Coordinates of N, CA and C in Angstrom, one line a residue:
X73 N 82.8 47.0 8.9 CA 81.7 46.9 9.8 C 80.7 48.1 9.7
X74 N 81.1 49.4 9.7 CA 80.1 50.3 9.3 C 79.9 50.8 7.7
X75 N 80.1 50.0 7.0 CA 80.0 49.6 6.1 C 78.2 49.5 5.8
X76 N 77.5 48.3 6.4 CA 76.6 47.7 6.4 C 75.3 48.6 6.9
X77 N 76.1 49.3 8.2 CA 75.2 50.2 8.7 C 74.8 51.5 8.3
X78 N 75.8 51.9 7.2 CA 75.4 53.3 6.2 C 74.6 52.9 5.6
X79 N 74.7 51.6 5.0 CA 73.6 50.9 3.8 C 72.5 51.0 4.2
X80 N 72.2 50.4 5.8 CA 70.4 50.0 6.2 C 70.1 51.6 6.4
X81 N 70.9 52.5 7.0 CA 70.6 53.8 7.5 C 70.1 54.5 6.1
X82 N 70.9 54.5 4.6 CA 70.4 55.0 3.5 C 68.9 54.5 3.1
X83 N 68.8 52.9 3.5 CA 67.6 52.4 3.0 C 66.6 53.2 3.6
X84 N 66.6 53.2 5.4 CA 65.5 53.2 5.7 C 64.7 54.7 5.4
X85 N 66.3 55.5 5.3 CA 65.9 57.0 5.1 C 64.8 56.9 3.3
X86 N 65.7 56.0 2.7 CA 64.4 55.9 1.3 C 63.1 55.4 1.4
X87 N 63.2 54.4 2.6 CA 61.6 54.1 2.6 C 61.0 54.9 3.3
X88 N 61.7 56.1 4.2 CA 60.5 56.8 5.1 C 60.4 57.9 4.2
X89 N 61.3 58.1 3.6 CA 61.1 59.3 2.1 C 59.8 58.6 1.5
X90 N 59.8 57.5 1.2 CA 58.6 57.2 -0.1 C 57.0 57.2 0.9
X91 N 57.3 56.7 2.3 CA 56.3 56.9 2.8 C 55.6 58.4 2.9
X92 N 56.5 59.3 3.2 CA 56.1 60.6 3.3 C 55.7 61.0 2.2
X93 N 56.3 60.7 0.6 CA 55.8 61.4 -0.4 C 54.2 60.0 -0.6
X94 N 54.7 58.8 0.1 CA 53.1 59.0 -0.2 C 51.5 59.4 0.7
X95 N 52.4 59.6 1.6 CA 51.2 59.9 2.8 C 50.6 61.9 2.4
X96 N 51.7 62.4 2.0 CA 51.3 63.5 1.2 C 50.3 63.5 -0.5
X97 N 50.8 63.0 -0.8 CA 50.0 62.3 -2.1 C 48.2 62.0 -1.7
X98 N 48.4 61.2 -0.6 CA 47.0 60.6 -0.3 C 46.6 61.8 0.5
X99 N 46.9 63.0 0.8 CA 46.4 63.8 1.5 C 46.4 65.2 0.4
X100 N 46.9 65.1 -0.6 CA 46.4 66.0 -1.6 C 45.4 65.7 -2.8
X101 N 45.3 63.9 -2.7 CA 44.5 63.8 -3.3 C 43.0 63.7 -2.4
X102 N 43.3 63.7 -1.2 CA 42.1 63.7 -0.5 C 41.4 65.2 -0.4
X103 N 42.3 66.0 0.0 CA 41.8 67.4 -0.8 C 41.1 67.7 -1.8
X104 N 41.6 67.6 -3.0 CA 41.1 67.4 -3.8 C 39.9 66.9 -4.7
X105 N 39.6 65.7 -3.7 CA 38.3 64.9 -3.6 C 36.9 65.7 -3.0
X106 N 37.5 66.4 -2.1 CA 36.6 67.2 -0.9 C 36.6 68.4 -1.1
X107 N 36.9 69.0 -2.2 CA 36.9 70.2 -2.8 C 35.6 70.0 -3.8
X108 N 35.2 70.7 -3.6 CA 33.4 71.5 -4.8 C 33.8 72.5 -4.9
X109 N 33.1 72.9 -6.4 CA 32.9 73.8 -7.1 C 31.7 74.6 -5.9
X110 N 32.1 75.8 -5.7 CA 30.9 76.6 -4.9 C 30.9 77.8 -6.0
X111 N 29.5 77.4 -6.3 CA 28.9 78.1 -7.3 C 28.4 79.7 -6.2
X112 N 28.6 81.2 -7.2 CA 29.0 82.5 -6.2 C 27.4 82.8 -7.1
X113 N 26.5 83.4 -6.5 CA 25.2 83.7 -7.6 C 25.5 85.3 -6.9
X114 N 25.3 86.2 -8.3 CA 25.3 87.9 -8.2 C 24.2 88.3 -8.3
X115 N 23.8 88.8 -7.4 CA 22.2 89.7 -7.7 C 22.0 90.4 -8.4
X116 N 20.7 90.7 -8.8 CA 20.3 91.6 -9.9 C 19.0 91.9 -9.4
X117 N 18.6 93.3 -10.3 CA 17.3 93.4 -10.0 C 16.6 92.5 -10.9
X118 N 15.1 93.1 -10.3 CA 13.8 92.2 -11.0 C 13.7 92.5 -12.6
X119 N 14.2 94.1 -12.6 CA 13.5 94.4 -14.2 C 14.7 93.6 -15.0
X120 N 15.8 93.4 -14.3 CA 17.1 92.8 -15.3 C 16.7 91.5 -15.6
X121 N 16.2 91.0 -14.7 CA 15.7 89.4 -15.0 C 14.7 89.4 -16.0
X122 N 14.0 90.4 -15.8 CA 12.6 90.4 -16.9 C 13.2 90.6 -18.5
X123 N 14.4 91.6 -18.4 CA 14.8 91.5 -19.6 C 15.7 90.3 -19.9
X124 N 16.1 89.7 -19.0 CA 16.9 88.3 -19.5 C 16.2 87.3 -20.0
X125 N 14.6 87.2 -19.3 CA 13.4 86.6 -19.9 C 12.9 86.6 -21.4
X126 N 13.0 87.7 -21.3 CA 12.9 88.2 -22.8 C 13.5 88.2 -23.7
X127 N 14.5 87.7 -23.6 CA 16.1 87.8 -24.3 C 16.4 86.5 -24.4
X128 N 15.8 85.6 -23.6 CA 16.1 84.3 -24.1 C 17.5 83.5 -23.4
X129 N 17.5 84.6 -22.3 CA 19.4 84.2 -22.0 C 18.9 83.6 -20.5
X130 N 17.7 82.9 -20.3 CA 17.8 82.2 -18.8 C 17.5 80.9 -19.4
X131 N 18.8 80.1 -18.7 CA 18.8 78.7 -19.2 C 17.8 77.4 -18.3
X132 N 18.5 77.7 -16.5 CA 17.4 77.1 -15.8 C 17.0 77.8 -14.6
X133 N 16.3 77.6 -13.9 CA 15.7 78.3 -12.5 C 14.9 77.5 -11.6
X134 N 15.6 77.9 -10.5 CA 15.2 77.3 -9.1 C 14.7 78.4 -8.3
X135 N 13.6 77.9 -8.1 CA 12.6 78.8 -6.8 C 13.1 78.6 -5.4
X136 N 13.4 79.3 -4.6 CA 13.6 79.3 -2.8 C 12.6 80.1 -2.5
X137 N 11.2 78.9 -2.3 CA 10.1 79.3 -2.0 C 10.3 80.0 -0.4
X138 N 11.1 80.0 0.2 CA 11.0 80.5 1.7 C 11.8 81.8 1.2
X139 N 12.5 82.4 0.7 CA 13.3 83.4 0.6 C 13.1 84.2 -0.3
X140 N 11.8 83.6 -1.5 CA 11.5 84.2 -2.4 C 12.6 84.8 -3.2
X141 N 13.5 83.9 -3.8 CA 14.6 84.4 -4.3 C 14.2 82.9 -5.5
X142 N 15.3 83.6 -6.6 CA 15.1 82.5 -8.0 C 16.7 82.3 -8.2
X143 N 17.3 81.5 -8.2 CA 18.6 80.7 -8.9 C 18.4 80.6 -10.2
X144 N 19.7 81.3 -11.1 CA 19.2 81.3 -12.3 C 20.5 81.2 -13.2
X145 N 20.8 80.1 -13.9 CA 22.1 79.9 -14.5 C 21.7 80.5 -16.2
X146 N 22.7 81.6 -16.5 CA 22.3 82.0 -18.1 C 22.6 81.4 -18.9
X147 N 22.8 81.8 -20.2 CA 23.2 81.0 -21.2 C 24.9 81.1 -21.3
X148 N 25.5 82.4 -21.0 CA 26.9 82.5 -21.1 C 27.5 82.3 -19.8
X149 N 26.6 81.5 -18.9 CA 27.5 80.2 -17.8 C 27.4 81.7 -16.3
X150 N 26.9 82.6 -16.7 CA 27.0 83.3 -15.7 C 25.9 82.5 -14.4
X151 N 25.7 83.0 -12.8 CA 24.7 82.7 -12.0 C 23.9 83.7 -11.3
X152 N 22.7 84.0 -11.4 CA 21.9 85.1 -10.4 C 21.5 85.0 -9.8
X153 N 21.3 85.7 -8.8 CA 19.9 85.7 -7.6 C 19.4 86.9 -8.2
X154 N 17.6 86.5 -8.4 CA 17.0 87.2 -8.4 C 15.4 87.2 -7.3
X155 N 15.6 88.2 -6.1 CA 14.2 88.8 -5.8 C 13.2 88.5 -6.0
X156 N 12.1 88.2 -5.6 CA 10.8 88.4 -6.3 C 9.4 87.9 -5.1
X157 N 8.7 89.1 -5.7 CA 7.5 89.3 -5.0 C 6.8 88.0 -4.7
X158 N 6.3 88.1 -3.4 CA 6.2 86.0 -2.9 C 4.8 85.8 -3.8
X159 N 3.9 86.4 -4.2 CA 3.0 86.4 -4.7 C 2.9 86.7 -6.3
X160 N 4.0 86.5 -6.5 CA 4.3 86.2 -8.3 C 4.7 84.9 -8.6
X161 N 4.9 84.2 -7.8 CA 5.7 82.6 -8.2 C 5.2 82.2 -9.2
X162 N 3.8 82.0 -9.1 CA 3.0 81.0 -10.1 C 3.2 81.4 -11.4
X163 N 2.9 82.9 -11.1 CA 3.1 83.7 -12.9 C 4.3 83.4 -13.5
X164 N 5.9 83.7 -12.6 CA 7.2 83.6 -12.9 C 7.2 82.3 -13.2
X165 N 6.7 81.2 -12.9 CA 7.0 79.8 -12.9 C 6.2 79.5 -14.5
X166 N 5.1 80.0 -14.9 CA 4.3 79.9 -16.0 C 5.1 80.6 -17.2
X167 N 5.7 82.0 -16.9 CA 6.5 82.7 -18.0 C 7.7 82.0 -18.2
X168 N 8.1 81.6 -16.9 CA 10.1 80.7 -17.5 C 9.0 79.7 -18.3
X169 N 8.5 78.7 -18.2 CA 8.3 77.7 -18.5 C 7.8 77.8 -19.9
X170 N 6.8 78.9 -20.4 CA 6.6 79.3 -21.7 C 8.1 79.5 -22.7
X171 N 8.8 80.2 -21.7 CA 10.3 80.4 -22.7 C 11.1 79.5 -22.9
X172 N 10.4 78.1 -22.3 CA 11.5 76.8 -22.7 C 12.3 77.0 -21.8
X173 N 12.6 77.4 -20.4 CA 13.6 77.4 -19.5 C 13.4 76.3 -18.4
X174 N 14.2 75.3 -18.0 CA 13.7 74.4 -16.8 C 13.4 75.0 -15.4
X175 N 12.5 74.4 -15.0 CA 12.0 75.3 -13.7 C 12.4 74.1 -12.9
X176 N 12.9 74.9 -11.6 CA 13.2 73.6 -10.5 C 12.5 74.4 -9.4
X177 N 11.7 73.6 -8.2 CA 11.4 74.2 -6.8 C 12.5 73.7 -6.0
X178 N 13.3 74.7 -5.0 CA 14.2 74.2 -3.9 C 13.4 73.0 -2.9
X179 N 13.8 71.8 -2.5 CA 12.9 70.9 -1.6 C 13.1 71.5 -0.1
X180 N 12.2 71.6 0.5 CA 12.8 71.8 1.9 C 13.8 70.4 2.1
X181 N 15.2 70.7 3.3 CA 15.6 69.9 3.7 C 14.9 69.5 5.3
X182 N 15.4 68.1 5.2 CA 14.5 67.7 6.2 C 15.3 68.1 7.6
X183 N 15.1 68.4 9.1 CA 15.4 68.7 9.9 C 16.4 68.0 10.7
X184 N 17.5 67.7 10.8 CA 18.0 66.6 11.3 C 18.4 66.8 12.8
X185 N 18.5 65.6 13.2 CA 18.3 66.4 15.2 C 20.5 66.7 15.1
X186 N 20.5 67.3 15.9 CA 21.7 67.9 16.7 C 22.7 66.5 17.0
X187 N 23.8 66.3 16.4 CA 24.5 65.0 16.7 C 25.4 65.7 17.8
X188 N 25.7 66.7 17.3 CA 27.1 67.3 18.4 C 26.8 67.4 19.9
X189 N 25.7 67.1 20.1 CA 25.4 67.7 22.0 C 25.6 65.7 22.1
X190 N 25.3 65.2 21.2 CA 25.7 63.2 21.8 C 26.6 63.2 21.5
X191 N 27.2 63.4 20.5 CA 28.9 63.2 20.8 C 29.7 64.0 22.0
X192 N 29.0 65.2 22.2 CA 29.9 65.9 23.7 C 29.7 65.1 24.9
X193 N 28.3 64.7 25.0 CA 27.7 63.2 26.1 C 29.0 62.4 26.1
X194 N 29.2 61.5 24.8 CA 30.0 60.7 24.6 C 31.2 60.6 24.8
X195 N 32.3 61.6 24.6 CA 33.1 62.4 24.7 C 33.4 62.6 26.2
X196 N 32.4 63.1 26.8 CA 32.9 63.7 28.5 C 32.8 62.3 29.0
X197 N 32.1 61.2 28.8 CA 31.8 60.2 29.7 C 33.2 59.8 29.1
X198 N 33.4 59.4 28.5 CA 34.9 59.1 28.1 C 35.9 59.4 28.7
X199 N 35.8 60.7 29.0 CA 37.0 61.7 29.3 C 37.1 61.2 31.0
X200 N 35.9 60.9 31.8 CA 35.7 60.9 33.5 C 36.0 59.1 33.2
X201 N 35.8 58.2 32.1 CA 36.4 56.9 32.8 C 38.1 56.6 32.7
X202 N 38.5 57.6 31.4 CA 39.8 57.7 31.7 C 40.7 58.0 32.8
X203 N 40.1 59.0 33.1 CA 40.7 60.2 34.3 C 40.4 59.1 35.2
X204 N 39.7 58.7 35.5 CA 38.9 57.7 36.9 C 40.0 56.1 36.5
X205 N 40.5 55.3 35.4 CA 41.8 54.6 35.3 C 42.8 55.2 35.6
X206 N 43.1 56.2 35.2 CA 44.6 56.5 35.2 C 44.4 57.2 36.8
X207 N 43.3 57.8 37.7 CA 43.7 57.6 39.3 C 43.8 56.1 39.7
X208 N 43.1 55.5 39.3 CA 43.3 54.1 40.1 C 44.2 53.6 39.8
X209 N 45.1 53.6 38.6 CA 46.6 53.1 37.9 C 47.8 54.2 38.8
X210 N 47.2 55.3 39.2 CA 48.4 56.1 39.9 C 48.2 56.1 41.5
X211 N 47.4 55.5 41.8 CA 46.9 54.8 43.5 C 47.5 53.7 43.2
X212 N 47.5 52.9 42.6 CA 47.8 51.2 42.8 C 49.3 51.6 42.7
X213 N 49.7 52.0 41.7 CA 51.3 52.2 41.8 C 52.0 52.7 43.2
X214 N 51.4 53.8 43.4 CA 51.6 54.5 44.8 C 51.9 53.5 46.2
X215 N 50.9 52.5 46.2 CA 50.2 52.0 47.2 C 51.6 50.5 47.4
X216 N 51.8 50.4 45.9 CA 52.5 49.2 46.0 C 54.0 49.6 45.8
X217 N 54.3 50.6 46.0 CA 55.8 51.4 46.2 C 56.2 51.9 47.7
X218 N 54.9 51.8 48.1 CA 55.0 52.3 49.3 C 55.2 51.2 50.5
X219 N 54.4 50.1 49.6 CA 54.4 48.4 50.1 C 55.8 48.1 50.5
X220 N 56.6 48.1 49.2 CA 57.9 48.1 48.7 C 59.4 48.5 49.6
X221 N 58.8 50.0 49.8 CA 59.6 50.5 50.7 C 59.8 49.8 52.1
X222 N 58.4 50.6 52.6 CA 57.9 50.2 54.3 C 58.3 48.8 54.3
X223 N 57.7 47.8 53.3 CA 57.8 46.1 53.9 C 59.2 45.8 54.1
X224 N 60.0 46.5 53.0 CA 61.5 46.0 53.2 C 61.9 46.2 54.8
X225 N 62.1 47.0 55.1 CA 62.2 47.4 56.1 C 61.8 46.6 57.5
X226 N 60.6 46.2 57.3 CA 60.0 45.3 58.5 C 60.1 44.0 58.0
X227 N 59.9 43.7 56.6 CA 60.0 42.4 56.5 C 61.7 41.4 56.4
X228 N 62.8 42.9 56.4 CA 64.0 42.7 56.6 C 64.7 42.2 57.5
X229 N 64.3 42.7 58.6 CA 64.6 42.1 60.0 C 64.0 41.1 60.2
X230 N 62.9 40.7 60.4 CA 62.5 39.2 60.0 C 63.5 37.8 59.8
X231 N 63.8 38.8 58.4 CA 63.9 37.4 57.7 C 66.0 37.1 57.8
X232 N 66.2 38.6 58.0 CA 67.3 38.7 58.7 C 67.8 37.3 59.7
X233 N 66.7 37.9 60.7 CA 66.8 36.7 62.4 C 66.9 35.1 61.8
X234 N 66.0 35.2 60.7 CA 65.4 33.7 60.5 C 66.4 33.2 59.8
X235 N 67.2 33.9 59.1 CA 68.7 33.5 58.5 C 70.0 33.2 59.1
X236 N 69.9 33.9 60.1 CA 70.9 33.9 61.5 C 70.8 32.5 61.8
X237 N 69.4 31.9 62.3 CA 69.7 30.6 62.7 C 69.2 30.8 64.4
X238 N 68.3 30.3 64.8 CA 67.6 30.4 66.7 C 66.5 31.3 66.3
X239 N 66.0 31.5 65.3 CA 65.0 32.1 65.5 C 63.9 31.0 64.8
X240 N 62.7 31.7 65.5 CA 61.3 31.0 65.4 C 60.9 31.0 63.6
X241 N 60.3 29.7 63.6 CA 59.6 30.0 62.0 C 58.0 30.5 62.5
X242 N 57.5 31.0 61.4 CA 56.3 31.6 61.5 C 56.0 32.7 62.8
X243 N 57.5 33.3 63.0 CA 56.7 34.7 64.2 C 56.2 33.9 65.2
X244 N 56.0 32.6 65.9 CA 55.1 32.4 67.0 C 56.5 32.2 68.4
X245 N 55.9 31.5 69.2 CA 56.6 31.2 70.2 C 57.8 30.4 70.1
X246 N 59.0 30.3 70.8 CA 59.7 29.6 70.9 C 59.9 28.1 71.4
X247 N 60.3 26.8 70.8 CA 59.7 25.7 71.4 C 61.4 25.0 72.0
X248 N 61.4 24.7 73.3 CA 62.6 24.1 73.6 C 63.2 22.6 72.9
X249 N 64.5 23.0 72.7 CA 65.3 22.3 71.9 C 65.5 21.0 72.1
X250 N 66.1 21.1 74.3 CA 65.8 19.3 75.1 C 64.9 19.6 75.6
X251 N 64.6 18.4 76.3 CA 63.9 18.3 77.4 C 64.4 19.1 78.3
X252 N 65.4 19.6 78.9 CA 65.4 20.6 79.9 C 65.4 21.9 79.9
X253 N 65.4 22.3 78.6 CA 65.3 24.0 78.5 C 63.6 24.6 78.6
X254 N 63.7 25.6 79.7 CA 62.5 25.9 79.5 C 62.0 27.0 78.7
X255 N 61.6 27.5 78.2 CA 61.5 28.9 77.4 C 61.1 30.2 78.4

């Protein structure tokens, strides 16, 4: 007889094994998935860029027209930030472009409104209809335990008398049995 029951006990322990190795699986591959490359850019100064210009070792560049700063991938895979005076762009933009280097402008991103102050809206109102169930679920319980108690009690004796036998149905008056009894 415990035979049978070591068996299902080994199985189920294999299937919640396989579940775990795969619920791990799908959570390292989801890692994985949600992981980028975060590209680290090293600064430099201006004259080093100018000599990299020169040199032929800037592959592409991106302007951050607000920050006045240049993103600049070289040819031996290195990244830079390079500085530059907000009133040079057009020249910088004309010399990469002369050296065969791709020029990119950063786009502004567009402004997006604040979602987290509506989800906190959403969230608290949530939070006060719960809280506001579960008082009316722990009043109703209360109310009808208390019913429970108290009624036994009164509705005990009652029903007691009415089992006994001479007593009235429905709580009202007593009605004589012959014609000669009076109440």
């Amino acid at each position: 007889m415990s035979r049978p029951r070591r068996e299902s006990l080994s199985i189920g322990r294999a299937v919640a094994s396989c579940l775990l190795a795969l619920c791990l699986l799908a959570a390292f591959a989801a890692a994985q998935a949600g992981a980028q490359e975060v590209v680290h850019y090293q600064r430099e100064s201006f004259p080093a860029f100018e000599g990299q210009l020169n040199a032929g070792q800037i592959e592409t560049a991106t302007f951050n027209k607000k920050a006045h700063t240049l993103h600049l991938r070289l040819t031996d895979g290195r990244h830079v930030l390079v500085s530059y005076p907000s009133h040079e762009e057009p020249q910088l933009a004309a010399k990469l472009e002369a050296k065969g280097v791709v020029v990119h402008v950063a786009k502004k991103k567009k402004a997006t409104k604040a979602v987290h102050h509506k989800l906190r809206y959403i969230a608290g109102g949530i939070l006060i209809v719960v809280i506001i169930v579960v008082a009316a679920v722990l009043l109703i319980d209360r109310r009808r335990k208390l019913g429970e108690a108290g009624g036994g009690a009164r509705g005990g004796g009652a029903e007691s008398g009415g089992a006994q036998g001479g007593g009235a149905q429905g709580g009202g008056a007593q009605t004589p049995s012959s014609p000669g009894d009076t109440v």
